[in-house]
Amino acid sequence: MDTYHVVLYLHLLALFIGIGAASILLVCIFQLRSAQTLADAIPWGRVAGKISRAFPVAVLGLFATGAYMTSDLWTWSTGWIYVSIVGLAVVAVQGPLIAERTAHKLGVALRANGPGPLGEHARRMTRHPGLWVAEFTNVAVVLGVVWNMTQKPGTASAVVTLVIAYAVGAAAALWFSRAPADAPVSAIEPTG
């Protein structure tokens, strides 16, 4: 067994931690979106709050092991590597700056709602783009980085891969965060 293969294993382990946590978080936001009452929403918000602690571990693990493998096998000027580092930085920034801040606002809205059925503001916050776009684009960018790792494209192709991944993630997030068809619609009286 050599050091490179141990580090590669740890790199994949960090990736699996991140993908596993992201999968659980996806389940949480889908459950929050479909919650009808505060009692329905609270458990999923708690799980999301706890699972988010795995992301810094995954990001640091990916960066540290990736840095070792880059120094050992490639160079820092390899195009797909620095594009992947930028992708990892996007993931690392979007989580705490966008998703966690929006999740905090959702928590405030749920507490303000109080027990019983969720009001319009709380329901709207469960579909907030800050939660959905950050989560879906982070997953998509990570999958794009994995594509770049396996294909080792030139710089331009690596950039295009991450741009496409981000766009697909954002489009999917906006699609899934829409209000469900069975959501109550406010009646508007005609003026006339």
PDB file of C-alpha atoms in Angstrom:
ATOM      1  CA  MET A   1       0.000   0.000   0.000  1.00  0.00           C
ATOM      2  CA  ASP A   2       1.415   3.386  -0.948  1.00  0.00           C
ATOM      3  CA  THR A   3       0.588   6.859   0.364  1.00  0.00           C
ATOM      4  CA  TYR A   4      -1.060   7.992  -2.870  1.00  0.00           C
ATOM      5  CA  HIS A   5      -3.695   5.242  -2.732  1.00  0.00           C
ATOM      6  CA  VAL A   6      -4.429   5.919   0.944  1.00  0.00           C
ATOM      7  CA  VAL A   7      -4.933   9.605   0.112  1.00  0.00           C
ATOM      8  CA  LEU A   8      -7.089   8.690  -2.886  1.00  0.00           C
ATOM      9  CA  TYR A   9      -9.245   6.565  -0.565  1.00  0.00           C
ATOM     10  CA  LEU A  10      -9.566   9.484   1.877  1.00  0.00           C
ATOM     11  CA  HIS A  11     -10.431  11.779  -1.054  1.00  0.00           C
ATOM     12  CA  LEU A  12     -13.237   9.451  -2.117  1.00  0.00           C
ATOM     13  CA  LEU A  13     -14.367   9.096   1.505  1.00  0.00           C
ATOM     14  CA  ALA A  14     -14.661  12.904   1.793  1.00  0.00           C
ATOM     15  CA  LEU A  15     -16.647  12.898  -1.468  1.00  0.00           C
ATOM     16  CA  PHE A  16     -18.988  10.196  -0.118  1.00  0.00           C
ATOM     17  CA  ILE A  17     -19.497  12.148   3.121  1.00  0.00           C
ATOM     18  CA  GLY A  18     -20.448  15.243   1.115  1.00  0.00           C
ATOM     19  CA  ILE A  19     -22.746  13.385  -1.302  1.00  0.00           C
ATOM     20  CA  GLY A  20     -24.359  11.459   1.571  1.00  0.00           C
ATOM     21  CA  ALA A  21     -24.998  14.640   3.543  1.00  0.00           C
ATOM     22  CA  ALA A  22     -26.324  16.388   0.427  1.00  0.00           C
ATOM     23  CA  SER A  23     -28.698  13.481  -0.217  1.00  0.00           C
ATOM     24  CA  ILE A  24     -30.092  13.711   3.309  1.00  0.00           C
ATOM     25  CA  LEU A  25     -30.416  17.481   2.949  1.00  0.00           C
ATOM     26  CA  LEU A  26     -32.343  17.031  -0.314  1.00  0.00           C
ATOM     27  CA  VAL A  27     -34.797  14.742   1.477  1.00  0.00           C
ATOM     28  CA  CYS A  28     -35.150  17.364   4.219  1.00  0.00           C
ATOM     29  CA  ILE A  29     -35.964  20.234   1.859  1.00  0.00           C
ATOM     30  CA  PHE A  30     -38.480  18.131  -0.070  1.00  0.00           C
ATOM     31  CA  GLN A  31     -40.150  17.173   3.223  1.00  0.00           C
ATOM     32  CA  LEU A  32     -40.124  20.794   4.395  1.00  0.00           C
ATOM     33  CA  ARG A  33     -41.731  21.858   1.120  1.00  0.00           C
ATOM     34  CA  SER A  34     -44.559  19.361   1.606  1.00  0.00           C
ATOM     35  CA  ALA A  35     -45.055  20.070   5.334  1.00  0.00           C
ATOM     36  CA  GLN A  36     -48.572  21.201   6.170  1.00  0.00           C
ATOM     37  CA  THR A  37     -48.051  21.957   9.866  1.00  0.00           C
ATOM     38  CA  LEU A  38     -45.286  23.090  12.160  1.00  0.00           C
ATOM     39  CA  ALA A  39     -45.180  19.571  13.609  1.00  0.00           C
ATOM     40  CA  ASP A  40     -44.531  18.223  10.091  1.00  0.00           C
ATOM     41  CA  ALA A  41     -41.712  20.706   9.446  1.00  0.00           C
ATOM     42  CA  ILE A  42     -39.748  20.772  12.707  1.00  0.00           C
ATOM     43  CA  PRO A  43     -38.134  17.296  12.528  1.00  0.00           C
ATOM     44  CA  TRP A  44     -36.850  17.913   9.000  1.00  0.00           C
ATOM     45  CA  GLY A  45     -35.448  21.303   9.948  1.00  0.00           C
ATOM     46  CA  ARG A  46     -33.619  19.719  12.878  1.00  0.00           C
ATOM     47  CA  VAL A  47     -32.120  16.980  10.714  1.00  0.00           C
ATOM     48  CA  ALA A  48     -31.025  19.575   8.123  1.00  0.00           C
ATOM     49  CA  GLY A  49     -29.380  21.651  10.835  1.00  0.00           C
ATOM     50  CA  LYS A  50     -27.432  18.680  12.148  1.00  0.00           C
ATOM     51  CA  ILE A  51     -26.398  17.228   8.780  1.00  0.00           C
ATOM     52  CA  SER A  52     -25.024  20.568   7.590  1.00  0.00           C
ATOM     53  CA  ARG A  53     -22.111  20.016   9.994  1.00  0.00           C
ATOM     54  CA  ALA A  54     -20.754  17.331   7.629  1.00  0.00           C
ATOM     55  CA  PHE A  55     -20.094  19.766   4.778  1.00  0.00           C
ATOM     56  CA  PRO A  56     -17.029  21.541   6.206  1.00  0.00           C
ATOM     57  CA  VAL A  57     -15.482  18.127   6.906  1.00  0.00           C
ATOM     58  CA  ALA A  58     -16.159  17.023   3.330  1.00  0.00           C
ATOM     59  CA  VAL A  59     -14.856  20.252   1.774  1.00  0.00           C
ATOM     60  CA  LEU A  60     -11.682  20.316   3.880  1.00  0.00           C
ATOM     61  CA  GLY A  61     -11.115  16.612   3.229  1.00  0.00           C
ATOM     62  CA  LEU A  62     -11.538  17.068  -0.513  1.00  0.00           C
ATOM     63  CA  PHE A  63      -9.232  20.055  -0.634  1.00  0.00           C
ATOM     64  CA  ALA A  64      -6.492  18.563   1.579  1.00  0.00           C
ATOM     65  CA  THR A  65      -6.389  15.201  -0.175  1.00  0.00           C
ATOM     66  CA  GLY A  66      -6.750  16.820  -3.605  1.00  0.00           C
ATOM     67  CA  ALA A  67      -3.840  19.127  -2.807  1.00  0.00           C
ATOM     68  CA  TYR A  68      -1.682  16.169  -1.853  1.00  0.00           C
ATOM     69  CA  MET A  69      -2.556  14.255  -5.030  1.00  0.00           C
ATOM     70  CA  THR A  70      -1.979  17.350  -7.165  1.00  0.00           C
ATOM     71  CA  SER A  71       1.459  17.876  -5.654  1.00  0.00           C
ATOM     72  CA  ASP A  72       2.273  14.179  -5.987  1.00  0.00           C
ATOM     73  CA  LEU A  73       0.948  13.382  -9.457  1.00  0.00           C
ATOM     74  CA  TRP A  74       0.067  16.561 -11.370  1.00  0.00           C
ATOM     75  CA  THR A  75       0.901  20.243 -11.225  1.00  0.00           C
ATOM     76  CA  TRP A  76      -1.042  23.167  -9.849  1.00  0.00           C
ATOM     77  CA  SER A  77      -1.202  24.673 -13.327  1.00  0.00           C
ATOM     78  CA  THR A  78      -3.265  21.746 -14.668  1.00  0.00           C
ATOM     79  CA  GLY A  79      -6.456  23.375 -15.997  1.00  0.00           C
ATOM     80  CA  TRP A  80      -9.074  20.968 -14.688  1.00  0.00           C
ATOM     81  CA  ILE A  81      -7.483  21.048 -11.231  1.00  0.00           C
ATOM     82  CA  TYR A  82      -7.714  24.772 -10.659  1.00  0.00           C
ATOM     83  CA  VAL A  83     -11.194  24.853 -12.213  1.00  0.00           C
ATOM     84  CA  SER A  84     -12.164  22.117  -9.731  1.00  0.00           C
ATOM     85  CA  ILE A  85     -10.704  24.165  -6.868  1.00  0.00           C
ATOM     86  CA  VAL A  86     -12.866  27.102  -7.948  1.00  0.00           C
ATOM     87  CA  GLY A  87     -15.883  24.753  -8.049  1.00  0.00           C
ATOM     88  CA  LEU A  88     -15.083  23.525  -4.539  1.00  0.00           C
ATOM     89  CA  ALA A  89     -14.776  27.152  -3.393  1.00  0.00           C
ATOM     90  CA  VAL A  90     -18.233  27.929  -4.831  1.00  0.00           C
ATOM     91  CA  VAL A  91     -19.656  24.986  -2.887  1.00  0.00           C
ATOM     92  CA  ALA A  92     -17.846  26.045   0.287  1.00  0.00           C
ATOM     93  CA  VAL A  93     -19.144  29.633   0.042  1.00  0.00           C
ATOM     94  CA  GLN A  94     -22.736  28.978  -1.077  1.00  0.00           C
ATOM     95  CA  GLY A  95     -23.456  26.644   1.818  1.00  0.00           C
ATOM     96  CA  PRO A  96     -22.827  29.004   4.732  1.00  0.00           C
ATOM     97  CA  LEU A  97     -23.484  32.321   3.000  1.00  0.00           C
ATOM     98  CA  ILE A  98     -26.676  31.468   1.138  1.00  0.00           C
ATOM     99  CA  ALA A  99     -28.214  28.174   2.259  1.00  0.00           C
ATOM    100  CA  GLU A 100     -27.529  28.486   5.995  1.00  0.00           C
ATOM    101  CA  ARG A 101     -28.702  32.108   6.126  1.00  0.00           C
ATOM    102  CA  THR A 102     -31.899  31.177   4.297  1.00  0.00           C
ATOM    103  CA  ALA A 103     -32.366  28.156   6.583  1.00  0.00           C
ATOM    104  CA  HIS A 104     -32.082  30.499   9.575  1.00  0.00           C
ATOM    105  CA  LYS A 105     -34.789  32.743   8.076  1.00  0.00           C
ATOM    106  CA  LEU A 106     -36.948  29.657   7.524  1.00  0.00           C
ATOM    107  CA  GLY A 107     -36.475  28.723  11.193  1.00  0.00           C
ATOM    108  CA  VAL A 108     -37.560  32.222  12.229  1.00  0.00           C
ATOM    109  CA  ALA A 109     -40.632  31.971   9.985  1.00  0.00           C
ATOM    110  CA  LEU A 110     -41.542  28.567  11.429  1.00  0.00           C
ATOM    111  CA  ARG A 111     -41.187  29.814  15.019  1.00  0.00           C
ATOM    112  CA  ALA A 112     -43.261  32.914  14.186  1.00  0.00           C
ATOM    113  CA  ASN A 113     -45.892  30.681  12.610  1.00  0.00           C
ATOM    114  CA  GLY A 114     -46.401  28.753  15.835  1.00  0.00           C
ATOM    115  CA  PRO A 115     -48.217  25.431  16.205  1.00  0.00           C
ATOM    116  CA  GLY A 116     -50.777  24.326  13.688  1.00  0.00           C
ATOM    117  CA  PRO A 117     -51.019  24.738   9.932  1.00  0.00           C
ATOM    118  CA  LEU A 118     -48.235  26.604   8.178  1.00  0.00           C
ATOM    119  CA  GLY A 119     -49.158  30.098   7.059  1.00  0.00           C
ATOM    120  CA  GLU A 120     -48.286  31.535   3.675  1.00  0.00           C
ATOM    121  CA  HIS A 121     -44.997  33.126   4.800  1.00  0.00           C
ATOM    122  CA  ALA A 122     -43.684  29.887   6.335  1.00  0.00           C
ATOM    123  CA  ARG A 123     -44.779  27.851   3.294  1.00  0.00           C
ATOM    124  CA  ARG A 124     -43.111  30.346   0.959  1.00  0.00           C
ATOM    125  CA  MET A 125     -39.883  30.135   2.982  1.00  0.00           C
ATOM    126  CA  THR A 126     -39.821  26.327   2.553  1.00  0.00           C
ATOM    127  CA  ARG A 127     -39.592  26.991  -1.190  1.00  0.00           C
ATOM    128  CA  HIS A 128     -37.075  29.847  -0.961  1.00  0.00           C
ATOM    129  CA  PRO A 129     -34.528  29.774  -3.807  1.00  0.00           C
ATOM    130  CA  GLY A 130     -31.717  30.332  -1.295  1.00  0.00           C
ATOM    131  CA  LEU A 131     -32.293  26.822   0.030  1.00  0.00           C
ATOM    132  CA  TRP A 132     -33.049  25.089  -3.219  1.00  0.00           C
ATOM    133  CA  VAL A 133     -30.618  26.716  -5.639  1.00  0.00           C
ATOM    134  CA  ALA A 134     -27.666  26.460  -3.251  1.00  0.00           C
ATOM    135  CA  GLU A 135     -28.360  22.787  -2.540  1.00  0.00           C
ATOM    136  CA  PHE A 136     -29.025  21.691  -6.130  1.00  0.00           C
ATOM    137  CA  THR A 137     -26.174  23.704  -7.640  1.00  0.00           C
ATOM    138  CA  ASN A 138     -23.730  22.477  -5.005  1.00  0.00           C
ATOM    139  CA  VAL A 139     -24.599  18.868  -5.837  1.00  0.00           C
ATOM    140  CA  ALA A 140     -24.394  19.607  -9.569  1.00  0.00           C
ATOM    141  CA  VAL A 141     -21.028  21.369  -9.245  1.00  0.00           C
ATOM    142  CA  VAL A 142     -19.605  18.470  -7.238  1.00  0.00           C
ATOM    143  CA  LEU A 143     -20.788  16.055  -9.933  1.00  0.00           C
ATOM    144  CA  GLY A 144     -19.187  18.345 -12.529  1.00  0.00           C
ATOM    145  CA  VAL A 145     -15.913  18.291 -10.597  1.00  0.00           C
ATOM    146  CA  VAL A 146     -16.086  14.487 -10.466  1.00  0.00           C
ATOM    147  CA  TRP A 147     -16.608  14.498 -14.254  1.00  0.00           C
ATOM    148  CA  ASN A 148     -13.537  16.698 -14.638  1.00  0.00           C
ATOM    149  CA  MET A 149     -11.540  14.406 -12.330  1.00  0.00           C
ATOM    150  CA  THR A 150     -12.367  11.358 -14.422  1.00  0.00           C
ATOM    151  CA  GLN A 151     -12.071  12.979 -17.868  1.00  0.00           C
ATOM    152  CA  LYS A 152      -9.197  15.401 -17.145  1.00  0.00           C
ATOM    153  CA  PRO A 153     -10.256  17.891 -19.840  1.00  0.00           C
ATOM    154  CA  GLY A 154      -8.523  21.099 -20.831  1.00  0.00           C
ATOM    155  CA  THR A 155      -9.282  24.299 -18.959  1.00  0.00           C
ATOM    156  CA  ALA A 156     -12.031  25.537 -21.294  1.00  0.00           C
ATOM    157  CA  SER A 157     -13.871  22.208 -21.262  1.00  0.00           C
ATOM    158  CA  ALA A 158     -13.552  22.005 -17.475  1.00  0.00           C
ATOM    159  CA  VAL A 159     -15.076  25.485 -17.132  1.00  0.00           C
ATOM    160  CA  VAL A 160     -17.907  24.631 -19.535  1.00  0.00           C
ATOM    161  CA  THR A 161     -18.620  21.455 -17.539  1.00  0.00           C
ATOM    162  CA  LEU A 162     -19.029  23.411 -14.293  1.00  0.00           C
ATOM    163  CA  VAL A 163     -21.082  26.174 -15.926  1.00  0.00           C
ATOM    164  CA  ILE A 164     -23.439  23.599 -17.431  1.00  0.00           C
ATOM    165  CA  ALA A 165     -23.608  21.728 -14.109  1.00  0.00           C
ATOM    166  CA  TYR A 166     -24.470  24.937 -12.260  1.00  0.00           C
ATOM    167  CA  ALA A 167     -27.146  25.878 -14.806  1.00  0.00           C
ATOM    168  CA  VAL A 168     -28.738  22.415 -14.673  1.00  0.00           C
ATOM    169  CA  GLY A 169     -28.680  22.510 -10.864  1.00  0.00           C
ATOM    170  CA  ALA A 170     -30.280  25.962 -10.784  1.00  0.00           C
ATOM    171  CA  ALA A 171     -32.965  24.981 -13.297  1.00  0.00           C
ATOM    172  CA  ALA A 172     -33.803  21.813 -11.345  1.00  0.00           C
ATOM    173  CA  ALA A 173     -33.934  23.794  -8.093  1.00  0.00           C
ATOM    174  CA  LEU A 174     -36.325  26.352  -9.523  1.00  0.00           C
ATOM    175  CA  TRP A 175     -38.505  23.570 -10.959  1.00  0.00           C
ATOM    176  CA  PHE A 176     -38.699  21.595  -7.698  1.00  0.00           C
ATOM    177  CA  SER A 177     -39.129  24.639  -5.444  1.00  0.00           C
ATOM    178  CA  ARG A 178     -42.341  25.701  -7.143  1.00  0.00           C
ATOM    179  CA  ALA A 179     -45.498  25.638  -5.066  1.00  0.00           C
ATOM    180  CA  PRO A 180     -47.202  22.242  -5.290  1.00  0.00           C
ATOM    181  CA  ALA A 181     -50.312  22.100  -7.469  1.00  0.00           C
ATOM    182  CA  ASP A 182     -52.474  21.350  -4.442  1.00  0.00           C
ATOM    183  CA  ALA A 183     -51.219  24.405  -2.520  1.00  0.00           C
ATOM    184  CA  PRO A 184     -53.922  26.802  -1.402  1.00  0.00           C
ATOM    185  CA  VAL A 185     -54.357  29.795  -3.680  1.00  0.00           C
ATOM    186  CA  SER A 186     -55.361  33.175  -2.315  1.00  0.00           C
ATOM    187  CA  ALA A 187     -58.616  34.450  -3.707  1.00  0.00           C
ATOM    188  CA  ILE A 188     -58.451  37.925  -5.234  1.00  0.00           C
ATOM    189  CA  GLU A 189     -61.614  39.950  -5.459  1.00  0.00           C
ATOM    190  CA  PRO A 190     -62.149  41.680  -8.767  1.00  0.00           C
ATOM    191  CA  THR A 191     -62.164  45.445  -8.684  1.00  0.00           C
ATOM    192  CA  GLY A 192     -64.749  46.821 -10.742  1.00  0.00           C
TER     193      GLY A 192
END
